[in-house]
mmCIF file of C-alpha atoms and ligand atoms in Angstrom:
data_model
loop_
_atom_site.group_PDB
_atom_site.id
_atom_site.type_symbol
_atom_site.label_atom_id
_atom_site.label_comp_id
_atom_site.label_asym_id
_atom_site.label_seq_id
_atom_site.Cartn_x
_atom_site.Cartn_y
_atom_site.Cartn_z
ATOM 1 C CA ASN A 24 69.358 -77.910 -70.680
ATOM 2 C CA ALA A 25 72.625 -78.080 -72.829
ATOM 3 C CA ASP A 26 70.388 -78.026 -75.983
ATOM 4 C CA ILE A 27 68.541 -74.878 -74.607
ATOM 5 C CA ASN A 28 71.843 -73.136 -73.834
ATOM 6 C CA LYS A 29 73.227 -73.954 -77.149
ATOM 7 C CA ARG A 30 70.066 -72.605 -78.807
ATOM 8 C CA LYS A 31 70.195 -69.386 -76.774
ATOM 9 C CA ASN A 32 73.814 -69.000 -77.597
ATOM 10 C CA ASP A 33 73.067 -69.314 -81.465
ATOM 11 C CA ILE A 34 70.255 -66.840 -81.270
ATOM 12 C CA LEU A 35 72.610 -64.273 -79.570
ATOM 13 C CA ALA A 36 75.298 -65.024 -82.021
ATOM 14 C CA SER A 37 72.994 -64.435 -85.080
ATOM 15 C CA MET A 38 71.494 -61.283 -83.554
ATOM 16 C CA CYS A 39 74.906 -59.960 -82.899
ATOM 17 C CA ASP A 40 76.296 -60.788 -86.198
ATOM 18 C CA GLU A 41 73.260 -59.218 -87.878
ATOM 19 C CA ARG A 42 73.885 -55.930 -85.855
ATOM 20 C CA ALA A 43 77.526 -55.877 -86.612
ATOM 21 C CA ARG A 44 76.907 -56.407 -90.449
ATOM 22 C CA MET A 45 74.301 -53.615 -90.440
ATOM 23 C CA LEU A 46 76.438 -51.196 -88.581
ATOM 24 C CA GLN A 47 79.482 -52.064 -90.826
ATOM 25 C CA ASP A 48 77.395 -51.613 -94.024
ATOM 26 C CA GLN A 49 75.977 -48.237 -92.829
ATOM 27 C CA PHE A 50 79.401 -47.162 -91.974
ATOM 28 C CA ALA A 51 80.713 -48.111 -95.433
ATOM 29 C CA VAL A 52 78.062 -46.292 -97.252
ATOM 30 C CA SER A 53 78.394 -43.162 -95.077
ATOM 31 C CA MET A 54 82.265 -43.488 -95.811
ATOM 32 C CA LYS A 55 81.636 -43.468 -99.451
ATOM 33 C CA HIS A 56 79.726 -40.490 -99.272
ATOM 34 C CA VAL A 57 82.170 -38.522 -97.284
ATOM 35 C CA HIS A 58 84.714 -39.578 -99.974
ATOM 36 C CA ALA A 59 82.391 -38.083 -102.608
ATOM 37 C CA PHE A 60 82.595 -34.874 -100.649
ATOM 38 C CA ALA A 61 86.264 -34.893 -101.020
ATOM 39 C CA ILE A 62 85.965 -35.112 -104.710
ATOM 40 C CA LEU A 63 83.243 -32.400 -104.844
ATOM 41 C CA ILE A 64 85.809 -30.131 -103.158
ATOM 42 C CA SER A 65 88.621 -31.115 -105.351
ATOM 43 C CA THR A 66 86.272 -30.518 -108.575
ATOM 44 C CA PHE A 67 84.579 -27.208 -107.570
ATOM 45 C CA HIS A 68 86.969 -25.674 -105.085
ATOM 46 C CA HIS A 69 90.601 -26.469 -106.158
ATOM 47 C CA ARG A 70 90.234 -27.308 -109.782
ATOM 48 C CA LYS A 71 88.246 -24.136 -110.827
ATOM 49 C CA GLN A 72 89.696 -20.783 -110.965
ATOM 50 C CA PRO A 73 87.910 -19.022 -109.197
ATOM 51 C CA SER A 74 86.559 -21.503 -106.868
ATOM 52 C CA ALA A 75 82.868 -22.572 -107.669
ATOM 53 C CA MET A 76 82.287 -23.500 -104.044
ATOM 54 C CA ASN A 77 81.359 -21.528 -101.082
ATOM 55 C CA GLN A 78 79.852 -22.022 -97.407
ATOM 56 C CA LYS A 79 76.243 -21.617 -98.738
ATOM 57 C CA THR A 80 76.571 -24.201 -101.590
ATOM 58 C CA PHE A 81 78.467 -26.563 -99.353
ATOM 59 C CA ALA A 82 75.926 -26.436 -96.519
ATOM 60 C CA GLU A 83 73.016 -26.870 -98.951
ATOM 61 C CA TYR A 84 74.477 -29.812 -100.701
ATOM 62 C CA ALA A 85 75.447 -31.419 -97.462
ATOM 63 C CA ALA A 86 71.931 -30.979 -95.952
ATOM 64 C CA ARG A 87 70.191 -32.421 -99.185
ATOM 65 C CA THR A 88 72.432 -35.458 -99.296
ATOM 66 C CA SER A 89 72.565 -36.200 -95.394
ATOM 67 C CA PHE A 90 70.133 -39.198 -96.024
ATOM 68 C CA GLU A 91 73.110 -40.707 -97.721
ATOM 69 C CA LYS A 92 75.225 -40.694 -94.540
ATOM 70 C CA PRO A 93 73.037 -42.017 -91.954
ATOM 71 C CA LEU A 94 75.799 -42.277 -89.448
ATOM 72 C CA VAL A 95 77.391 -38.874 -89.958
ATOM 73 C CA SER A 96 76.363 -35.960 -87.894
ATOM 74 C CA GLY A 97 78.196 -33.449 -90.079
ATOM 75 C CA VAL A 98 80.720 -32.927 -92.812
ATOM 76 C CA SER A 99 83.244 -30.108 -93.094
ATOM 77 C CA TYR A 100 86.199 -29.080 -94.999
ATOM 78 C CA ALA A 101 89.424 -27.742 -93.609
ATOM 79 C CA GLN A 102 91.949 -25.903 -95.869
ATOM 80 C CA ARG A 103 95.594 -26.414 -95.561
ATOM 81 C CA VAL A 104 97.238 -23.046 -94.649
ATOM 82 C CA LEU A 105 101.088 -22.560 -94.313
ATOM 83 C CA HIS A 106 102.190 -19.924 -91.893
ATOM 84 C CA ALA A 107 103.501 -17.720 -94.677
ATOM 85 C CA GLU A 108 99.970 -17.742 -96.236
ATOM 86 C CA ARG A 109 98.190 -17.098 -92.999
ATOM 87 C CA GLU A 110 97.966 -13.341 -93.083
ATOM 88 C CA GLN A 111 96.648 -13.253 -96.755
ATOM 89 C CA PHE A 112 94.217 -16.187 -95.803
ATOM 90 C CA GLU A 113 92.697 -14.373 -92.769
ATOM 91 C CA ARG A 114 92.350 -11.151 -94.648
ATOM 92 C CA GLN A 115 90.480 -12.881 -97.525
ATOM 93 C CA GLN A 116 88.186 -14.789 -95.178
ATOM 94 C CA GLY A 117 87.608 -11.864 -92.853
ATOM 95 C CA TRP A 118 88.278 -13.864 -89.683
ATOM 96 C CA SER A 119 91.294 -15.251 -87.866
ATOM 97 C CA ILE A 120 92.404 -18.993 -87.347
ATOM 98 C CA LYS A 121 91.309 -20.361 -83.833
ATOM 99 C CA ASN A 122 92.783 -22.839 -81.750
ATOM 100 C CA MET A 123 90.344 -25.769 -80.808
ATOM 101 C CA GLU A 124 91.019 -25.894 -77.105
ATOM 102 C CA THR A 125 91.097 -22.147 -76.400
ATOM 103 C CA ASN A 126 88.659 -21.154 -79.067
ATOM 104 C CA LYS A 127 90.833 -18.026 -79.264
ATOM 105 C CA THR A 128 93.120 -16.818 -82.073
ATOM 106 C CA SER A 129 95.734 -19.322 -82.817
ATOM 107 C CA SER A 130 99.419 -18.895 -81.926
ATOM 108 C CA GLU A 131 101.960 -19.124 -84.561
ATOM 109 C CA GLN A 132 102.376 -22.711 -86.023
ATOM 110 C CA ASP A 133 104.359 -24.087 -89.134
ATOM 111 C CA GLU A 134 100.786 -24.706 -90.693
ATOM 112 C CA TYR A 135 97.072 -24.874 -89.925
ATOM 113 C CA ALA A 136 93.962 -26.631 -90.911
ATOM 114 C CA PRO A 137 91.089 -24.035 -90.703
ATOM 115 C CA VAL A 138 87.741 -25.140 -91.333
ATOM 116 C CA ILE A 139 86.168 -23.127 -94.103
ATOM 117 C CA PHE A 140 83.082 -25.104 -95.119
ATOM 118 C CA THR A 141 80.510 -26.946 -92.865
ATOM 119 C CA GLN A 142 77.218 -28.722 -92.740
ATOM 120 C CA GLU A 143 74.954 -26.533 -90.581
ATOM 121 C CA THR A 144 74.912 -29.372 -88.086
ATOM 122 C CA VAL A 145 78.548 -28.797 -87.155
ATOM 123 C CA SER A 146 78.697 -25.074 -87.934
ATOM 124 C CA TYR A 147 80.612 -24.428 -84.507
ATOM 125 C CA ILE A 148 83.883 -25.824 -85.948
ATOM 126 C CA ALA A 149 84.117 -23.067 -88.658
ATOM 127 C CA SER A 150 87.432 -21.272 -88.440
ATOM 128 C CA LEU A 151 88.884 -23.681 -85.918
ATOM 129 C CA ASP A 152 92.340 -25.119 -86.805
ATOM 130 C CA MET A 153 91.736 -28.832 -86.818
ATOM 131 C CA MET A 154 95.374 -29.608 -86.375
ATOM 132 C CA SER A 155 95.182 -28.119 -82.897
ATOM 133 C CA GLY A 156 93.050 -31.040 -81.457
ATOM 134 C CA LYS A 157 94.831 -34.252 -80.563
ATOM 135 C CA GLU A 158 92.461 -36.669 -82.360
ATOM 136 C CA ASP A 159 91.771 -34.382 -85.373
ATOM 137 C CA GLY A 160 95.308 -33.368 -85.776
ATOM 138 C CA GLU A 161 96.507 -37.141 -85.893
ATOM 139 C CA ASN A 162 93.825 -37.859 -88.299
ATOM 140 C CA ILE A 163 94.977 -35.133 -90.695
ATOM 141 C CA LEU A 164 98.531 -36.174 -90.561
ATOM 142 C CA ARG A 165 97.790 -39.749 -91.206
ATOM 143 C CA ALA A 166 95.062 -39.116 -93.947
ATOM 144 C CA ARG A 167 97.478 -36.906 -96.099
ATOM 145 C CA ALA A 168 100.431 -39.192 -95.787
ATOM 146 C CA SER A 169 98.536 -42.317 -96.686
ATOM 147 C CA GLY A 170 95.967 -41.111 -99.086
ATOM 148 C CA ARG A 171 93.399 -43.244 -97.388
ATOM 149 C CA ALA A 172 90.266 -42.975 -95.278
ATOM 150 C CA VAL A 173 91.434 -42.716 -91.661
ATOM 151 C CA LEU A 174 89.506 -42.741 -88.313
ATOM 152 C CA THR A 175 90.218 -41.530 -84.988
ATOM 153 C CA SER A 176 89.889 -43.374 -81.648
ATOM 154 C CA PRO A 177 86.518 -42.760 -79.976
ATOM 155 C CA PHE A 178 86.468 -39.328 -78.269
ATOM 156 C CA ARG A 179 83.844 -36.724 -77.185
ATOM 157 C CA LEU A 180 82.974 -34.769 -80.230
ATOM 158 C CA LEU A 181 82.879 -30.795 -79.859
ATOM 159 C CA ASN A 182 79.662 -29.470 -78.678
ATOM 160 C CA SER A 183 78.407 -32.804 -77.724
ATOM 161 C CA THR A 184 78.368 -35.109 -74.707
ATOM 162 C CA HIS A 185 78.439 -38.072 -77.157
ATOM 163 C CA LEU A 186 81.279 -40.390 -77.973
ATOM 164 C CA GLY A 187 82.088 -40.405 -81.635
ATOM 165 C CA VAL A 188 84.837 -40.804 -84.243
ATOM 166 C CA VAL A 189 86.099 -38.469 -86.919
ATOM 167 C CA LEU A 190 86.742 -39.864 -90.605
ATOM 168 C CA THR A 191 89.163 -37.874 -92.686
ATOM 169 C CA PHE A 192 89.949 -37.756 -96.300
ATOM 170 C CA ALA A 193 92.861 -35.639 -97.677
ATOM 171 C CA VAL A 194 92.281 -33.633 -100.720
ATOM 172 C CA TYR A 195 95.225 -33.124 -103.070
ATOM 173 C CA LYS A 196 96.021 -30.394 -105.462
ATOM 174 C CA THR A 197 97.001 -32.744 -108.306
ATOM 175 C CA ASP A 198 96.086 -36.406 -109.136
ATOM 176 C CA LEU A 199 98.641 -38.511 -107.481
ATOM 177 C CA PRO A 200 99.615 -42.168 -108.654
ATOM 178 C CA PRO A 201 98.606 -44.890 -106.109
ATOM 179 C CA ASP A 202 102.169 -45.590 -105.360
ATOM 180 C CA SER A 203 103.247 -41.964 -104.434
ATOM 181 C CA SER A 204 105.417 -41.620 -101.355
ATOM 182 C CA PRO A 205 104.057 -39.957 -98.077
ATOM 183 C CA GLU A 206 106.410 -37.018 -98.894
ATOM 184 C CA GLU A 207 104.847 -36.511 -102.290
ATOM 185 C CA ARG A 208 101.459 -36.704 -100.622
ATOM 186 C CA ILE A 209 102.202 -34.282 -97.921
ATOM 187 C CA GLN A 210 103.641 -31.870 -100.531
ATOM 188 C CA ALA A 211 100.504 -31.895 -102.683
ATOM 189 C CA THR A 212 97.910 -31.684 -99.896
ATOM 190 C CA ALA A 213 95.285 -28.999 -100.410
ATOM 191 C CA GLY A 214 93.004 -29.735 -97.456
ATOM 192 C CA TYR A 215 91.059 -32.335 -95.233
ATOM 193 C CA LEU A 216 87.422 -33.401 -95.730
ATOM 194 C CA GLY A 217 86.065 -34.829 -92.630
ATOM 195 C CA GLY A 218 82.893 -36.403 -91.311
ATOM 196 C CA ALA A 219 81.990 -36.754 -87.615
ATOM 197 C CA PHE A 220 80.260 -40.057 -86.656
ATOM 198 C CA ASP A 221 78.163 -39.533 -83.596
ATOM 199 C CA VAL A 222 78.447 -43.192 -82.754
ATOM 200 C CA GLU A 223 76.514 -42.924 -79.485
ATOM 201 C CA SER A 224 73.180 -41.510 -80.870
ATOM 202 C CA LEU A 225 73.303 -42.744 -84.400
ATOM 203 C CA VAL A 226 74.125 -46.390 -83.452
ATOM 204 C CA LYS A 227 71.194 -46.312 -80.818
ATOM 205 C CA ASN A 228 68.791 -45.169 -83.536
ATOM 206 C CA LEU A 229 69.948 -47.968 -85.888
ATOM 207 C CA LEU A 230 69.719 -50.686 -83.157
ATOM 208 C CA ARG A 231 66.269 -49.456 -81.926
ATOM 209 C CA GLN A 232 64.685 -50.375 -85.288
ATOM 210 C CA LEU A 233 65.660 -54.209 -84.912
ATOM 211 C CA ALA A 234 63.611 -57.069 -83.561
ATOM 212 C CA GLY A 235 64.770 -58.332 -80.190
ATOM 213 C CA ASN A 236 66.472 -54.943 -79.303
ATOM 214 C CA GLN A 237 65.098 -55.206 -75.690
ATOM 215 C CA ALA A 238 66.523 -58.651 -75.096
ATOM 216 C CA ILE A 239 70.275 -57.887 -75.534
ATOM 217 C CA THR A 240 72.910 -55.207 -74.733
ATOM 218 C CA VAL A 241 75.321 -54.166 -77.530
ATOM 219 C CA ASN A 242 78.745 -52.661 -77.042
ATOM 220 C CA VAL A 243 81.205 -51.537 -79.740
ATOM 221 C CA TYR A 244 84.806 -51.316 -78.837
ATOM 222 C CA ASP A 245 87.957 -49.918 -80.490
ATOM 223 C CA MET A 246 90.361 -52.759 -80.057
ATOM 224 C CA THR A 247 93.337 -51.288 -81.850
ATOM 225 C CA ASN A 248 95.390 -51.819 -78.564
ATOM 226 C CA SER A 249 93.989 -55.269 -77.802
ATOM 227 C CA SER A 250 94.957 -54.943 -74.203
ATOM 228 C CA VAL A 251 93.030 -51.593 -73.709
ATOM 229 C CA PRO A 252 89.639 -51.933 -75.188
ATOM 230 C CA LEU A 253 88.019 -48.472 -75.821
ATOM 231 C CA ARG A 254 84.384 -48.300 -75.392
ATOM 232 C CA MET A 255 82.771 -46.563 -78.351
ATOM 233 C CA TYR A 256 79.057 -47.556 -77.912
ATOM 234 C CA GLY A 257 77.009 -48.985 -75.220
ATOM 235 C CA PRO A 258 76.811 -49.126 -71.411
ATOM 236 C CA GLU A 259 79.708 -49.890 -69.091
ATOM 237 C CA VAL A 260 79.774 -53.525 -68.489
ATOM 238 C CA ILE A 261 79.467 -54.787 -65.080
ATOM 239 C CA ASP A 262 78.018 -58.185 -65.949
ATOM 240 C CA ASP A 263 80.764 -60.861 -66.223
ATOM 241 C CA GLU A 264 78.857 -63.080 -68.592
ATOM 242 C CA ILE A 265 80.730 -64.113 -71.525
ATOM 243 C CA PRO A 266 79.670 -62.107 -74.546
ATOM 244 C CA HIS A 267 79.282 -63.081 -78.049
ATOM 245 C CA VAL A 268 81.908 -61.289 -80.130
ATOM 246 C CA SER A 269 81.239 -60.219 -83.829
ATOM 247 C CA THR A 270 83.813 -58.649 -86.094
ATOM 248 C CA LEU A 271 83.627 -55.249 -87.341
ATOM 249 C CA ASP A 272 85.439 -53.611 -90.187
ATOM 250 C CA PHE A 273 85.356 -49.844 -90.522
ATOM 251 C CA GLY A 274 87.761 -49.585 -93.259
ATOM 252 C CA ASP A 275 90.799 -48.262 -91.724
ATOM 253 C CA PRO A 276 93.506 -51.069 -91.369
ATOM 254 C CA VAL A 277 95.186 -49.217 -88.533
ATOM 255 C CA ARG A 278 92.170 -49.449 -86.261
ATOM 256 C CA LYS A 279 90.512 -52.686 -84.981
ATOM 257 C CA HIS A 280 86.921 -52.819 -83.828
ATOM 258 C CA GLU A 281 84.406 -55.472 -82.475
ATOM 259 C CA MET A 282 80.935 -55.680 -81.360
ATOM 260 C CA ARG A 283 80.062 -57.591 -78.148
ATOM 261 C CA CYS A 284 76.548 -58.677 -77.268
ATOM 262 C CA ARG A 285 74.943 -60.119 -74.216
ATOM 263 C CA TYR A 286 71.423 -61.142 -73.065
ATOM 264 C CA ASN A 287 70.103 -58.780 -70.550
ATOM 265 C CA GLN A 288 69.312 -60.004 -67.041
ATOM 266 C CA ARG A 289 67.032 -62.869 -67.408
ATOM 267 C CA LYS A 290 65.135 -65.257 -65.060
HETATM 268 N N1 LIG B 329 83.984 -32.367 -86.828
HETATM 269 C C1 LIG B 329 82.693 -32.211 -86.009
HETATM 270 N N2 LIG B 329 82.808 -32.395 -84.825
HETATM 271 C C2 LIG B 329 83.987 -32.567 -84.194
HETATM 272 C C3 LIG B 329 85.212 -32.741 -84.956
HETATM 273 C C4 LIG B 329 85.036 -32.554 -86.305
HETATM 274 N N3 LIG B 329 86.189 -32.722 -86.999
HETATM 275 N N4 LIG B 329 86.171 -32.946 -84.158
HETATM 276 C C5 LIG B 329 85.736 -32.860 -82.925
HETATM 277 N N5 LIG B 329 84.277 -32.670 -82.905
HETATM 278 C C6 LIG B 329 87.518 -30.867 -90.996
HETATM 279 O O1 LIG B 329 89.312 -34.080 -90.725
HETATM 280 C C7 LIG B 329 89.024 -32.812 -91.101
HETATM 281 C C8 LIG B 329 86.149 -32.622 -88.589
HETATM 282 C C9 LIG B 329 87.659 -32.576 -89.088
HETATM 283 C C10 LIG B 329 87.753 -32.358 -90.540
#
């Protein structure tokens, strides 16, 4: 009996590790392609005078390369606009900067991050000031000060009932040496390239393709605060059976994640 139990636990462990590795790999690939979008914006929008990028070109390129980012439901670009530049920016764009919560014209702020380019799949965030949302705003500040890929905690994405996370890369006006200070980085910031990971639906699709999918329940948690696990994927757990835990690394050293797998009710 002990042998049978050990065998069952080994199978669960290998199924869980396989799933965690697949998810982590697809996440890494998606992240690389979101990074490539930040370079695209830098090259064709900020380093060309006049800009060689516009909404139509961005949307077309995003749609045609979406196969490269299997876990991303949509990419978009928010430009950094200081209050002193707001009036001219709004006149040039022909629309006003909107608050994310109210969807109305933004009140006066020191600076804004209005979305100027979007993949069609997330077109509803166009003209929204992404600094006006808690998770997006925190991501923007952390991305530009660090120069690294940063992730939000899991939250309900806009226009969606699904849980997801947003990945952000800052785009800088000039090349910065790797040892730049946060102040230098903030100063040089031109905008923010982001990708929305619809974890709920995209991870479900990923897991569905695997053998043995029916036998186990998979959860993904944000464990950044280890005493408060935040559920990122999978059903609420009522079963108190001890799960197998597989490690997950999504590339943002500030965030910790893990996968937990359990056998479904068995006789
Ligand atoms: N993109 C898509 N859906 C969302 C979302 C988002 N943020 N936030 C909430 N729902 C322009 O990091 C910069 C994208 C934010 C980028």
